[in-house]
Amino acid sequence: IGINHYLRPLHLFLDSGFGVHLFFVLSGFLITTRLLKETVKNGRPSLRRFYFRRALRILPASCFFLGVVAMLNWYYQLNMPVVDFLESLFFLNNLPLKNGTFVTAHFWTLAVEEQFYLTFPLLSYFGINTYFFVASVFVIFVPLISVMGTIGILDIHYLPVQVIRYIFWKGPVMILAGALFAILLIKDMIPRFMVPKCGLLGLLLFILALAIHSRYFVGYIPFLCEY
């Protein structure tokens, strides 16, 4: 709607990446909160119910979409490669594979979510502390190594550094940031009495994050500012 035209003099720029990152953080917070509440209540979460709810929410819509695209591909002879459908169907679009067309490009976000669902919620089965430790390692070291590669402390051409930098953008790190906040709240490391009073502070932090996230920000550092 033309907001960037008015923000440009302020050296701000809204892009889709910020919205996707925000969605990932909120998703990680909500999913993890639900799992941890089950853990506190019942001792362990019901992973069967969790995966059933996730499958019911995602698979029907995604399969329907891919089915419609497949029919259009056949009818209009769009020549979309089969591998493009397979990557989307098995949620692999976030991997550095040879993606075919823009039609299914948005499936990379679903791939990130599904890969998070298939791995990290399992940690809640082994206890909150295990989940907290693993999430903390990812949340701290993936951005740290990415920034160190960007500013030249680590060799950017070193394969592990390249892999970690790719994981930063196309992996579940943002989701784990939200998950980590959920764990801190459950463990009372964030005082609960502060939460209802932080509405204005949260809004100010959101605006600040929006400014820092922009590549036009005067102190912009790749990876660090996006995080």
Short mmCIF file of C-alpha atoms in Angstrom, two decimals:
data_model
loop_
_atom_site.label_atom_id
_atom_site.label_comp_id
_atom_site.label_asym_id
_atom_site.label_seq_id
_atom_site.Cartn_x
_atom_site.Cartn_y
_atom_site.Cartn_z
CA ILE A 1 0.00 0.00 0.00
CA GLY A 2 2.98 2.30 -0.49
CA ILE A 3 4.20 2.56 3.10
CA ASN A 4 7.83 2.21 2.02
CA HIS A 5 7.51 5.40 -0.05
CA TYR A 6 6.87 7.34 3.15
CA LEU A 7 9.36 5.41 5.27
CA ARG A 8 12.28 5.85 2.88
CA PRO A 9 13.19 9.36 4.16
CA LEU A 10 13.43 7.79 7.64
CA HIS A 11 15.77 5.11 6.26
CA LEU A 12 13.24 2.38 7.03
CA PHE A 13 12.02 -0.36 4.74
CA LEU A 14 9.36 -3.01 5.30
CA ASP A 15 9.99 -6.34 3.64
CA SER A 16 8.40 -9.76 3.77
CA GLY A 17 11.38 -11.20 5.64
CA PHE A 18 10.48 -9.33 8.81
CA GLY A 19 6.94 -10.72 8.76
CA VAL A 20 8.18 -14.27 8.19
CA HIS A 21 10.66 -13.99 11.08
CA LEU A 22 7.95 -12.62 13.34
CA PHE A 23 5.65 -15.49 12.38
CA PHE A 24 8.38 -18.04 13.16
CA VAL A 25 9.06 -16.54 16.61
CA LEU A 26 5.35 -16.47 17.50
CA SER A 27 4.90 -20.01 16.21
CA GLY A 28 7.79 -21.32 18.30
CA PHE A 29 6.47 -19.55 21.38
CA LEU A 30 2.91 -20.86 21.04
CA ILE A 31 3.82 -24.42 20.07
CA THR A 32 6.37 -24.77 22.86
CA THR A 33 4.05 -23.21 25.45
CA ARG A 34 1.39 -25.77 24.62
CA LEU A 35 3.86 -28.67 24.84
CA LEU A 36 5.31 -27.48 28.13
CA LYS A 37 1.89 -26.97 29.70
CA GLU A 38 1.11 -30.60 28.88
CA THR A 39 4.47 -31.60 30.37
CA VAL A 40 3.78 -29.72 33.61
CA LYS A 41 0.24 -31.09 33.84
CA ASN A 42 0.79 -34.72 32.83
CA GLY A 43 4.51 -35.28 33.28
CA ARG A 44 5.02 -35.75 29.53
CA PRO A 45 3.37 -34.25 26.46
CA SER A 46 1.20 -36.36 24.20
CA LEU A 47 3.30 -36.36 21.05
CA ARG A 48 0.70 -38.46 19.26
CA ARG A 49 -1.95 -35.75 19.76
CA PHE A 50 0.58 -33.06 18.89
CA TYR A 51 1.53 -34.63 15.55
CA PHE A 52 -2.10 -35.44 14.75
CA ARG A 53 -3.07 -31.78 15.26
CA ARG A 54 -0.12 -30.56 13.16
CA ALA A 55 -0.87 -33.01 10.34
CA LEU A 56 -4.56 -32.12 10.33
CA ARG A 57 -3.75 -28.42 10.18
CA ILE A 58 -1.12 -28.52 7.42
CA LEU A 59 -1.40 -31.62 5.24
CA PRO A 60 -4.96 -31.24 3.82
CA ALA A 61 -4.41 -27.66 2.66
CA SER A 62 -0.90 -28.24 1.29
CA CYS A 63 -1.88 -31.43 -0.53
CA PHE A 64 -4.97 -29.74 -1.99
CA PHE A 65 -2.83 -26.86 -3.21
CA LEU A 66 -0.26 -29.17 -4.81
CA GLY A 67 -3.07 -31.19 -6.41
CA VAL A 68 -4.57 -28.08 -8.01
CA VAL A 69 -1.14 -26.94 -9.21
CA ALA A 70 -0.48 -30.41 -10.68
CA MET A 71 -3.75 -30.29 -12.63
CA LEU A 72 -2.98 -26.79 -13.93
CA ASN A 73 0.52 -27.93 -14.82
CA TRP A 74 -0.90 -30.81 -16.86
CA TYR A 75 -3.75 -28.86 -18.48
CA TYR A 76 -1.72 -25.78 -19.48
CA GLN A 77 1.51 -27.72 -20.09
CA LEU A 78 3.52 -25.51 -17.75
CA ASN A 79 6.35 -28.05 -17.66
CA MET A 80 6.88 -27.81 -13.93
CA PRO A 81 9.44 -30.48 -12.93
CA VAL A 82 8.30 -33.43 -10.85
CA VAL A 83 11.10 -32.76 -8.36
CA ASP A 84 9.45 -29.44 -7.55
CA PHE A 85 6.31 -31.23 -6.40
CA LEU A 86 8.30 -33.83 -4.47
CA GLU A 87 10.32 -31.19 -2.61
CA SER A 88 7.09 -29.44 -1.66
CA LEU A 89 5.25 -32.63 -0.73
CA PHE A 90 8.04 -33.80 1.58
CA PHE A 91 8.79 -30.29 2.91
CA LEU A 92 12.33 -29.95 1.58
CA ASN A 93 12.01 -26.57 -0.13
CA ASN A 94 14.26 -24.86 2.40
CA LEU A 95 17.22 -27.07 1.49
CA PRO A 96 19.75 -25.87 -1.14
CA LEU A 97 18.29 -28.08 -3.82
CA LYS A 98 17.46 -27.14 -7.39
CA ASN A 99 14.01 -25.67 -6.87
CA GLY A 100 11.91 -25.47 -10.01
CA THR A 101 9.37 -22.63 -10.04
CA PHE A 102 8.08 -19.74 -8.00
CA VAL A 103 4.65 -21.41 -7.75
CA THR A 104 5.72 -23.54 -4.79
CA ALA A 105 8.54 -21.29 -3.53
CA HIS A 106 6.52 -20.31 -0.45
CA PHE A 107 6.66 -23.93 0.73
CA TRP A 108 10.10 -23.21 2.19
CA THR A 109 8.40 -21.72 5.27
CA LEU A 110 6.28 -24.85 5.68
CA ALA A 111 9.47 -26.91 5.34
CA VAL A 112 11.09 -24.99 8.19
CA GLU A 113 8.02 -25.47 10.37
CA GLU A 114 7.69 -29.18 9.60
CA GLN A 115 11.36 -29.87 10.24
CA PHE A 116 11.00 -28.10 13.58
CA TYR A 117 7.93 -30.21 14.41
CA LEU A 118 9.71 -33.46 13.55
CA THR A 119 12.74 -32.78 15.73
CA PHE A 120 12.60 -30.30 18.60
CA PRO A 121 9.19 -31.15 20.14
CA LEU A 122 10.63 -34.61 20.76
CA LEU A 123 13.01 -32.96 23.24
CA SER A 124 10.08 -31.99 25.44
CA TYR A 125 9.56 -35.71 25.99
CA PHE A 126 12.92 -35.80 27.80
CA GLY A 127 12.13 -32.80 30.01
CA ILE A 128 12.13 -29.03 29.96
CA ASN A 129 15.82 -28.74 30.86
CA THR A 130 16.92 -30.81 27.87
CA TYR A 131 14.74 -28.74 25.55
CA PHE A 132 16.10 -25.54 27.11
CA PHE A 133 19.74 -26.59 26.70
CA VAL A 134 19.46 -27.63 23.03
CA ALA A 135 17.37 -24.60 22.07
CA SER A 136 19.87 -22.30 23.82
CA VAL A 137 22.79 -23.81 21.92
CA PHE A 138 21.10 -23.20 18.58
CA VAL A 139 19.80 -19.74 19.47
CA ILE A 140 23.21 -18.54 20.73
CA PHE A 141 25.77 -20.20 18.48
CA VAL A 142 24.10 -20.17 15.04
CA PRO A 143 23.74 -16.34 14.98
CA LEU A 144 27.13 -15.89 16.68
CA ILE A 145 29.01 -17.98 14.12
CA SER A 146 27.06 -16.32 11.28
CA VAL A 147 28.09 -12.85 12.50
CA MET A 148 31.70 -13.93 13.03
CA GLY A 149 31.79 -15.19 9.44
CA THR A 150 30.32 -11.91 8.19
CA ILE A 151 32.82 -9.64 9.96
CA GLY A 152 35.80 -11.83 9.04
CA ILE A 153 36.65 -13.52 12.33
CA LEU A 154 35.83 -16.88 10.74
CA ASP A 155 36.53 -17.87 7.15
CA ILE A 156 33.29 -17.35 5.22
CA HIS A 157 34.37 -19.99 2.68
CA TYR A 158 34.75 -22.66 5.38
CA LEU A 159 31.97 -25.22 4.73
CA PRO A 160 30.66 -25.46 8.34
CA VAL A 161 30.38 -21.66 8.47
CA GLN A 162 28.50 -21.65 5.16
CA VAL A 163 26.14 -24.35 6.43
CA ILE A 164 25.45 -22.47 9.67
CA ARG A 165 24.85 -19.20 7.81
CA TYR A 166 22.38 -21.02 5.56
CA ILE A 167 20.67 -22.59 8.58
CA PHE A 168 20.25 -19.10 10.04
CA TRP A 169 18.06 -18.06 7.12
CA LYS A 170 16.45 -21.34 6.13
CA GLY A 171 16.37 -23.28 9.39
CA PRO A 172 14.34 -23.25 12.60
CA VAL A 173 16.55 -20.79 14.52
CA MET A 174 13.88 -18.08 14.62
CA ILE A 175 11.32 -20.64 15.78
CA LEU A 176 13.67 -21.72 18.56
CA ALA A 177 14.02 -18.10 19.69
CA GLY A 178 10.29 -18.08 20.40
CA ALA A 179 10.52 -21.53 21.97
CA LEU A 180 13.28 -20.31 24.28
CA PHE A 181 11.14 -17.43 25.54
CA ALA A 182 8.31 -19.90 26.23
CA ILE A 183 10.68 -22.03 28.32
CA LEU A 184 11.96 -18.99 30.23
CA LEU A 185 8.36 -18.05 31.03
CA ILE A 186 7.41 -21.57 32.13
CA LYS A 187 10.53 -21.77 34.34
CA ASP A 188 9.61 -18.38 35.90
CA MET A 189 12.89 -16.87 34.70
CA ILE A 190 10.70 -14.11 33.23
CA PRO A 191 8.49 -12.86 36.11
CA ARG A 192 4.86 -13.45 35.21
CA PHE A 193 3.69 -10.26 36.93
CA MET A 194 5.64 -8.27 34.33
CA VAL A 195 3.91 -9.81 31.32
CA PRO A 196 0.56 -7.91 31.48
CA LYS A 197 2.43 -4.63 32.07
CA CYS A 198 4.77 -4.92 29.11
CA GLY A 199 2.34 -4.02 26.32
CA LEU A 200 3.78 -0.57 25.66
CA LEU A 201 7.34 -1.81 26.11
CA GLY A 202 6.63 -4.64 23.65
CA LEU A 203 5.30 -2.17 21.09
CA LEU A 204 8.37 0.05 21.45
CA LEU A 205 10.68 -2.97 21.12
CA PHE A 206 8.75 -4.07 18.04
CA ILE A 207 9.25 -0.65 16.39
CA LEU A 208 12.92 -0.70 17.37
CA ALA A 209 13.33 -4.19 15.91
CA LEU A 210 11.67 -3.03 12.71
CA ALA A 211 14.18 -0.19 12.41
CA ILE A 212 17.24 -2.30 13.25
CA HIS A 213 16.12 -5.07 10.89
CA SER A 214 16.23 -2.67 7.92
CA ARG A 215 19.30 -2.72 5.70
CA TYR A 216 19.11 1.08 5.74
CA PHE A 217 19.79 1.15 9.49
CA VAL A 218 22.97 3.13 10.18
CA GLY A 219 24.48 0.36 12.31
CA TYR A 220 23.23 -2.54 10.19
CA ILE A 221 25.21 -5.78 10.55
CA PRO A 222 23.98 -8.79 8.55
CA PHE A 223 22.58 -11.66 10.64
CA LEU A 224 22.91 -9.70 13.91
CA CYS A 225 20.31 -7.08 12.99
CA GLU A 226 17.93 -9.62 11.47
CA TYR A 227 18.05 -11.55 14.72
#
